[in-house]
Structures are given as structure tokens and as C-alpha cells.
Amino acid sequence: MSKHGWTYKKVSDICTKGGSNIVLNKIEDNFGDFPLYGATGFIKNIDFFHNDVAYIGVVKDGSGAGKVDIYPAKSSLVSTMQYIFPKDNCNIRYLMYVLRGLSLEKFKNGAAIPHIYFRDYGKCLVPVPGMAEQEAIVAELDEINEAITALQQQVADLDTLAQATFYDMFGDPVTNPKAWEVELLENVVSKDCKISYGIVQPGDDHVNGVPVVRPIDLANHIVTVKGLKRVEPSISNSYKRTILQGNEILFCVRGTTGVMSFASHELKGCNVTRGITPLSFDSNATKFFVYFLLKSKHLQDLIAEKTRGIALKQINMNDVRELPVFLPPLALQQEFAAQVEAIEAAKAELNAQIAEMQTLLASRMDYYFE
């Protein structure tokens, strides 16, 4: 499809902003018939709505500023979001892709609380083909996105399978129906694992320094070197107790406590910051078994119960050391680990396909909107 003959218009010429937002702490908890949405999705039902037609919501405040989605009729947004309505010359889904193509996060203003203003991105010139071409572009991009979503659902289903396999083989950690021996976590990790926090003050990024894992890096299931902050080698050496060997569980103890990822092989020699403690195992436990045990609702609830703080939530290291861990026979753990490794291999193939589709999507977005 050629861009020949397309006109270019300001964003403000193809859409308008408006609508009243809801300050979440100003409304009572209730169970009405109309959904209220925030930056991460549905929050709850309320008994009124602000818009009776579908519209676009842009996150305008905070770390998620710039996120763009379509929201249904008879719904509302919280005050950190902005209502955007397409004009008659613009398909609503085409407008959504236009705004995503602008990468609105680059329009952030403010350091403490980033904010995005319509007056800034509303000046941008964007391609506006005829309605039939807009619909054709939307159909193509929707098809790619649907394929990505389907693959992501398959990955989620495999995660569910792994957790279900854990419960099937070992039972519920709350009731421990198979009466497995229970130990403290500090007695389950390897002898050289101190269950300790990492570097307290990593300092500025050091180009040729030692890569360190921060809580923000645990967004990925397996953490690799790519994109990690680097610190002066001398700083890392002063925290030798948390220098990684690779393949550890990386357990978050600050911020969103209880979040976990696996360290990849290539992280050997790297380190972690204050918000993470590495967990390694040798003779009596496997990392996959302990990982899924710690992910169980019972242990996650216990971690949440032990977490303290308001502005900065964290769990005391002694409380982490004393987390109860039941210990089935090592052979059974290894059988479970083999099944999880097969599941992880299948997930890796799916994630490779997702990456290919995301590359294709980025390429088509560039073609239409750059």
C-alpha cells in the first residue's frame, strides 16, 4: 500500500481531548454497572459513567505515561488518564495506532511526576489517508497484534501448566497433604548462599563496569546482561556475597516484594543491588521446585504479610531466611524440574515467535507512521 496521495494533518485536527476524570480516593467503594479503568486496566465497577461512546485513553501521569488504548462506551477513566475522541475523518483504531506510533512517552515533562500534555503531541503531523485505507491499515495491524496476543496466551497457559503440575506432584503448601518435611529457607539454600541484600549505593553507570541486576530488571522471566546498569568493579567487589554464579533465583526484597526471575548463565560474575537477594541451591533442593513453591499463593501471602513500609515497601532479610519450605525427595524435585525445563523450552520457542511478530509490527508501524 503506497503513501502516495496521503495528506498530513496535526493530531489536533483528527481528534479532540475532553471528558471528566475520576479521582479514585474521592469515590466510595461500590458495585455499580459501569467499569472504571486505570493505567493498568480495569479497577472496579461504579454506578455512573462519563462517556457513552468508545474512546481512546492516554496515560498522562506517572511511569506509565504515554500508554494508549481504546476503552468501551459507558465507562470512565481515573484522573491520571486523558480522554481522546476521534473526529469524523479518523477511524478510532487508526487513531490509536497513530498515537502509538508517535511514542508519546517522549513528550514527558517533569522529573518527580512525568506528565504528558495534549498541547505538545497535538502539534505533530501525521498521515491521514482516506477512510478505506485507514480501515485496511487497521485490519493489517490488528491481525499482527492478534497473532501476538494468541502467542502470549499460549505462554501464559504454559505458566499455568507448570504451576498446576507443581500442585499435582507436591500438594498444597498450606495443608502439606503429603506431610513433607518443612525447613527454613536459609537451611535449604546452598551453604555459600547467605540470603543477603546486594549493593546499597551502586553510583553512576560505569561503561566498562560490572553489570548489576535491579528490581526493575525482574520484569523479564530470565534476566540477561543486555540493558543492565554497570557499576565500578571495586563497588561490586565490596559485596562479594551477592556476586552471581548464574542460574540463581533472583528474589525481590524491596518494592514489589516476592517477584522473582532466573539469572541466566551469562550473569556469572555480575551482581545485584539492594532490592534483590540471590538464592542458589545444591544438594537438597532444585531451583525450579523452590521457585514454584515461593510463587504459590500461600508463600506470596506470607511474603506480603512480612512486607513493611509505605513509601518504600521491603521485607526484612531475616523474614526471608525464615520462610517455610517443605522438602520432597530430591528425585521427585528433579522429575518436576525436567518437566519445567520442557515447558521452558516450549515457552522459549513461543517467545521467539512473539519477538518476530513484534519486529514485523514495528516495521509496519514505521512504514505507515514514520
Coordinates of C-alpha atoms in Angstrom, one line a residue:
M1 CA 0.0 0.0 0.0
S2 CA 1.5 3.3 -1.1
K3 CA 1.6 6.6 0.9
H4 CA 1.1 8.5 -2.4
G5 CA -1.7 11.0 -2.2
W6 CA -2.0 10.9 1.6
T7 CA -2.5 14.2 3.4
Y8 CA -0.7 15.1 6.6
K9 CA -2.5 16.8 9.4
K10 CA -1.9 17.8 13.0
V11 CA -3.1 15.3 15.6
S12 CA -5.3 18.0 16.9
D13 CA -7.1 18.1 13.5
I14 CA -8.1 14.5 13.7
C15 CA -9.1 14.2 17.4
T16 CA -10.0 16.2 20.5
K17 CA -9.4 15.7 24.2
G18 CA -12.0 16.1 26.9
G19 CA -14.2 14.3 29.4
S20 CA -14.2 14.4 33.2
N21 CA -11.8 12.2 35.1
I22 CA -12.4 10.5 38.5
V23 CA -10.1 10.9 41.5
L24 CA -10.0 7.4 42.8
N25 CA -9.9 8.3 46.5
K26 CA -12.9 10.6 46.1
I27 CA -15.4 7.8 45.3
E28 CA -16.9 5.2 47.6
D29 CA -16.3 1.6 47.0
N30 CA -19.4 0.3 45.3
F31 CA -20.5 -2.3 42.8
G32 CA -22.3 -0.4 40.0
D33 CA -22.8 -1.5 36.4
F34 CA -20.1 0.7 34.8
P35 CA -16.3 0.0 34.6
L36 CA -13.7 2.3 35.8
Y37 CA -10.2 2.0 34.2
G38 CA -6.7 3.0 35.2
A39 CA -3.3 2.8 33.6
T40 CA -3.0 -1.0 34.3
G41 CA -6.6 -1.8 33.2
F42 CA -9.9 -2.4 34.9
I43 CA -10.1 -1.2 38.5
K44 CA -13.7 -1.8 39.6
N45 CA -17.4 -1.1 38.7
I46 CA -19.0 2.2 39.7
D47 CA -22.6 3.4 39.5
F48 CA -22.0 6.1 36.8
F49 CA -20.0 6.7 33.6
H50 CA -18.5 9.7 31.8
N51 CA -18.7 8.6 28.1
D52 CA -21.4 6.8 26.2
V53 CA -19.2 6.1 23.1
A54 CA -15.9 4.2 22.8
Y55 CA -12.9 6.5 23.1
I56 CA -9.1 6.4 23.5
G57 CA -7.4 6.7 26.8
V58 CA -3.9 8.1 27.2
V59 CA -2.0 7.7 30.4
K60 CA -0.8 11.2 31.1
D61 CA 0.9 10.9 34.5
G62 CA 3.4 8.7 36.2
S63 CA 5.8 6.0 35.0
G64 CA 3.3 4.6 32.5
A65 CA 2.8 7.9 30.8
G66 CA 2.3 7.5 27.1
K67 CA 0.4 4.2 27.1
V68 CA -2.5 4.3 24.6
D69 CA -5.6 2.0 24.5
I70 CA -9.2 2.0 23.4
Y71 CA -11.9 1.9 26.1
P72 CA -15.6 0.9 25.8
A73 CA -18.7 3.0 25.8
K74 CA -20.3 3.7 29.2
S75 CA -17.0 3.6 31.1
S76 CA -14.7 6.1 32.9
L77 CA -11.0 6.8 33.5
V78 CA -9.1 7.8 36.6
S79 CA -7.6 11.2 36.9
T80 CA -4.1 10.2 35.7
M81 CA -5.6 9.4 32.2
Q82 CA -6.8 11.5 29.4
Y83 CA -9.9 11.0 27.1
I84 CA -9.2 11.3 23.4
F85 CA -12.1 11.3 20.8
P86 CA -11.6 10.8 17.0
K87 CA -13.1 13.3 14.7
D88 CA -15.2 12.2 11.7
N89 CA -12.2 12.0 9.4
C90 CA -10.5 9.4 11.5
N91 CA -11.2 5.7 12.4
I92 CA -10.8 5.2 16.1
R93 CA -8.4 2.3 15.8
Y94 CA -6.4 4.1 13.2
L95 CA -6.1 7.0 15.6
M96 CA -4.9 4.5 18.3
Y97 CA -2.1 3.3 16.1
V98 CA -1.2 6.8 15.1
L99 CA -0.8 7.8 18.7
R100 CA 1.2 4.6 19.5
G101 CA 3.4 5.4 16.5
L102 CA 4.2 8.8 18.0
S103 CA 5.8 7.1 21.1
L104 CA 4.1 9.5 23.4
E105 CA 6.4 8.8 26.3
K106 CA 9.0 11.0 24.6
F107 CA 6.7 14.0 25.3
K108 CA 7.1 13.5 29.1
N109 CA 7.6 16.7 31.1
G110 CA 8.6 16.8 34.8
A111 CA 11.1 14.8 36.9
A112 CA 9.2 13.8 40.0
I113 CA 5.9 13.0 38.3
P114 CA 6.2 12.7 34.5
H115 CA 3.3 14.3 32.7
I116 CA 2.2 14.4 29.0
Y117 CA 0.2 17.3 27.6
F118 CA -2.1 17.1 24.5
R119 CA -0.9 20.6 23.5
D120 CA 2.5 19.1 22.9
Y121 CA 1.8 16.0 20.9
G122 CA -1.3 17.6 19.3
K123 CA 1.1 19.6 17.1
C124 CA 2.6 16.6 15.5
L125 CA 1.9 16.0 11.8
V126 CA 0.6 12.5 11.0
P127 CA -0.5 10.7 7.8
V128 CA -4.3 10.7 7.2
P129 CA -5.3 8.5 4.3
G130 CA -8.9 8.1 3.2
M131 CA -11.2 6.1 5.4
A132 CA -11.0 2.9 3.3
E133 CA -7.2 3.0 3.5
Q134 CA -7.3 3.6 7.3
E135 CA -9.5 0.6 7.7
A136 CA -7.2 -1.6 5.6
I137 CA -4.2 -0.4 7.7
V138 CA -6.1 -1.2 10.9
A139 CA -7.0 -4.7 9.6
E140 CA -3.4 -5.5 8.9
L141 CA -2.1 -4.2 12.2
D142 CA -4.9 -5.8 14.2
E143 CA -4.1 -9.2 12.6
I144 CA -0.5 -8.9 13.7
N145 CA -1.5 -7.8 17.2
E146 CA -4.0 -10.7 17.4
A147 CA -1.3 -13.2 16.5
I148 CA 1.0 -11.7 19.2
T149 CA -1.8 -11.9 21.8
A150 CA -2.5 -15.5 20.9
L151 CA 1.1 -16.5 21.3
Q152 CA 1.3 -14.6 24.6
Q153 CA -1.7 -16.5 25.8
Q154 CA 0.0 -19.8 24.9
V155 CA 3.0 -18.7 27.1
A156 CA 0.6 -17.9 29.9
D157 CA -1.1 -21.3 29.5
L158 CA 2.3 -23.0 29.9
D159 CA 3.0 -21.0 33.0
T160 CA -0.4 -22.2 34.4
L161 CA 0.5 -25.8 33.4
A162 CA 3.8 -25.6 35.3
Q163 CA 2.1 -24.3 38.5
A164 CA -0.7 -27.0 38.1
T165 CA 2.0 -29.6 37.7
F166 CA 3.6 -28.4 40.9
Y167 CA 0.4 -28.8 42.9
D168 CA -0.3 -32.2 41.4
M169 CA 3.1 -33.6 42.3
F170 CA 3.6 -31.9 45.7
G171 CA 0.3 -30.9 47.0
D172 CA -0.9 -27.6 48.6
P173 CA 1.8 -25.8 50.5
V174 CA -0.8 -24.7 53.1
T175 CA -2.1 -28.1 54.1
N176 CA 1.0 -30.1 53.1
P177 CA -1.2 -33.2 52.5
K178 CA 1.8 -35.4 51.8
A179 CA 3.5 -34.5 55.1
W180 CA 6.8 -33.4 53.5
E181 CA 9.5 -32.3 55.9
V182 CA 9.5 -28.5 56.4
E183 CA 12.7 -26.4 56.7
L184 CA 13.5 -22.7 56.8
L185 CA 14.7 -21.3 53.5
E186 CA 18.1 -20.5 55.0
N187 CA 18.6 -24.2 55.6
V188 CA 17.6 -25.1 52.0
V189 CA 19.8 -22.8 50.0
S190 CA 23.4 -23.8 49.3
K191 CA 26.0 -23.3 52.1
D192 CA 27.7 -20.3 50.3
C193 CA 24.3 -18.5 49.8
K194 CA 24.0 -16.0 52.6
I195 CA 20.5 -14.7 51.7
S196 CA 21.8 -11.2 51.8
Y197 CA 21.0 -7.9 50.1
G198 CA 23.2 -6.5 47.3
I199 CA 24.9 -3.2 46.5
V200 CA 23.4 -0.4 48.6
Q201 CA 24.8 2.6 46.6
P202 CA 25.7 1.5 43.0
G203 CA 26.6 5.0 41.9
D204 CA 26.6 6.3 38.4
D205 CA 26.5 4.0 35.3
H206 CA 30.1 2.8 34.6
V207 CA 30.5 1.9 30.9
N208 CA 33.1 -0.9 31.4
G209 CA 31.9 -1.8 34.9
V210 CA 30.2 -4.9 36.4
P211 CA 26.6 -5.4 35.3
V212 CA 24.1 -5.3 38.2
V213 CA 20.5 -6.6 38.4
R214 CA 17.9 -4.1 39.9
P215 CA 14.3 -4.9 40.8
I216 CA 13.2 -3.1 37.6
D217 CA 15.1 -5.8 35.6
L218 CA 12.9 -8.6 37.0
A219 CA 10.2 -7.7 34.5
N220 CA 11.8 -10.4 32.4
H221 CA 11.4 -14.1 33.3
I222 CA 15.1 -14.7 32.6
V223 CA 17.5 -11.9 33.2
T224 CA 20.4 -11.4 30.8
V225 CA 23.2 -8.9 30.6
K226 CA 21.5 -6.8 27.9
G227 CA 20.4 -3.4 29.3
L228 CA 21.8 -3.9 32.8
K229 CA 23.3 -0.9 34.7
R230 CA 27.0 -1.3 35.3
V231 CA 29.0 -0.3 38.4
E232 CA 32.6 0.3 39.3
P233 CA 34.3 -3.1 39.8
S234 CA 35.5 -2.0 43.3
I235 CA 31.9 -1.4 44.3
S236 CA 30.9 -4.9 43.2
N237 CA 33.9 -6.4 45.0
S238 CA 32.8 -4.9 48.3
Y239 CA 29.6 -7.0 48.0
K240 CA 31.2 -10.4 47.2
R241 CA 28.5 -12.3 49.0
T242 CA 26.0 -11.5 46.2
I243 CA 28.3 -11.9 43.2
L244 CA 26.3 -14.2 40.9
Q245 CA 27.4 -17.6 39.5
G246 CA 24.5 -17.7 37.1
N247 CA 21.2 -19.8 37.3
E248 CA 20.2 -18.4 40.7
I249 CA 16.7 -17.3 41.6
L250 CA 16.7 -13.5 41.9
F251 CA 14.2 -12.7 44.7
C252 CA 12.9 -9.1 45.1
V253 CA 13.0 -7.8 48.7
R254 CA 12.3 -4.2 48.0
G255 CA 9.4 -2.5 46.2
T256 CA 7.3 -5.3 44.8
T257 CA 8.5 -8.0 47.2
G258 CA 8.2 -11.6 46.2
V259 CA 8.7 -11.0 42.5
M260 CA 11.3 -13.4 41.1
S261 CA 13.3 -14.1 37.9
F262 CA 16.0 -16.6 36.9
A263 CA 19.6 -15.4 36.4
S264 CA 20.9 -16.6 33.0
H265 CA 24.3 -18.4 32.6
E266 CA 25.8 -15.2 31.3
L267 CA 25.3 -13.4 34.6
K268 CA 28.2 -15.2 36.2
G269 CA 30.4 -12.5 37.8
C270 CA 27.6 -9.9 37.8
N271 CA 26.0 -8.6 41.0
V272 CA 22.7 -7.3 42.3
T273 CA 21.5 -4.2 44.1
R274 CA 19.9 -3.6 47.5
G275 CA 16.5 -4.7 46.4
I276 CA 17.4 -8.3 45.4
T277 CA 18.8 -11.3 47.1
P278 CA 20.1 -14.3 45.0
L279 CA 19.1 -17.8 46.0
S280 CA 21.2 -20.8 45.0
F281 CA 20.8 -24.5 45.7
D282 CA 22.9 -27.6 45.7
S283 CA 22.3 -30.9 47.4
N284 CA 18.7 -30.9 48.8
A285 CA 16.6 -28.7 46.5
T286 CA 16.3 -27.6 42.9
K287 CA 15.7 -24.0 41.8
F288 CA 12.6 -24.9 39.8
F289 CA 11.0 -26.5 42.8
V290 CA 11.8 -23.6 45.2
Y291 CA 10.8 -21.1 42.6
F292 CA 7.3 -22.5 42.2
L293 CA 6.9 -23.1 45.9
L294 CA 7.7 -19.4 46.5
K295 CA 5.3 -18.4 43.8
S296 CA 2.4 -20.3 45.5
K297 CA -0.4 -18.2 47.0
H298 CA 0.5 -19.3 50.5
L299 CA 4.1 -18.2 50.3
Q300 CA 3.2 -15.0 48.4
D301 CA 0.6 -14.1 51.1
L302 CA 3.2 -14.7 53.8
I303 CA 5.8 -12.5 52.0
A304 CA 3.2 -9.8 51.7
E305 CA 2.3 -10.1 55.4
K306 CA 6.0 -9.7 56.3
T307 CA 6.5 -6.7 54.0
R308 CA 6.7 -3.4 55.8
G309 CA 6.8 0.3 54.7
I310 CA 4.5 2.7 53.0
A311 CA 6.6 4.9 50.6
L312 CA 9.1 2.1 50.1
K313 CA 8.0 -1.5 50.8
Q314 CA 10.6 -4.1 51.8
I315 CA 10.9 -7.4 53.6
N316 CA 13.4 -7.9 56.4
M317 CA 16.2 -10.3 55.4
N318 CA 15.6 -12.5 58.5
D319 CA 12.0 -12.9 57.4
V320 CA 13.2 -14.1 54.0
R321 CA 15.6 -16.6 55.7
E322 CA 12.7 -17.9 57.8
L323 CA 10.2 -18.6 55.0
P324 CA 8.9 -22.2 55.5
V325 CA 9.9 -24.5 52.7
F326 CA 8.7 -28.1 52.5
L327 CA 11.2 -30.6 51.0
P328 CA 10.0 -33.6 48.9
P329 CA 12.6 -36.2 47.9
L330 CA 15.2 -34.7 45.6
A331 CA 14.4 -37.3 42.9
L332 CA 10.8 -36.1 42.8
Q333 CA 12.0 -32.5 42.6
Q334 CA 14.3 -33.4 39.7
E335 CA 11.4 -35.1 37.9
F336 CA 9.4 -31.9 38.3
A337 CA 12.4 -29.8 37.1
A338 CA 12.7 -31.9 34.0
Q339 CA 9.0 -31.2 33.2
V340 CA 9.5 -27.5 33.8
E341 CA 12.6 -27.4 31.6
A342 CA 10.5 -28.9 28.8
I343 CA 7.8 -26.3 29.4
E344 CA 10.5 -23.5 29.4
A345 CA 11.9 -24.8 26.1
A346 CA 8.4 -24.6 24.6
K347 CA 8.0 -21.1 26.0
A348 CA 11.3 -20.1 24.5
E349 CA 10.1 -21.1 21.1
L350 CA 6.9 -19.2 21.5
N351 CA 8.8 -16.1 22.8
A352 CA 11.0 -16.2 19.7
Q353 CA 7.9 -16.2 17.5
I354 CA 6.5 -13.3 19.6
A355 CA 9.7 -11.4 19.0
E356 CA 9.5 -12.0 15.3
M357 CA 5.9 -10.8 15.2
Q358 CA 6.8 -7.7 17.3
T359 CA 9.6 -6.9 14.8
L360 CA 7.1 -7.2 12.0
L361 CA 4.6 -4.9 13.8
A362 CA 7.3 -2.3 14.4
S363 CA 8.3 -2.4 10.8
R364 CA 4.8 -1.9 9.6
M365 CA 4.2 0.8 12.1
D366 CA 7.3 2.6 10.8
Y367 CA 6.1 2.2 7.3
Y368 CA 2.8 3.8 7.9
F369 CA 3.6 6.4 10.5
E370 CA 7.2 7.4 10.3

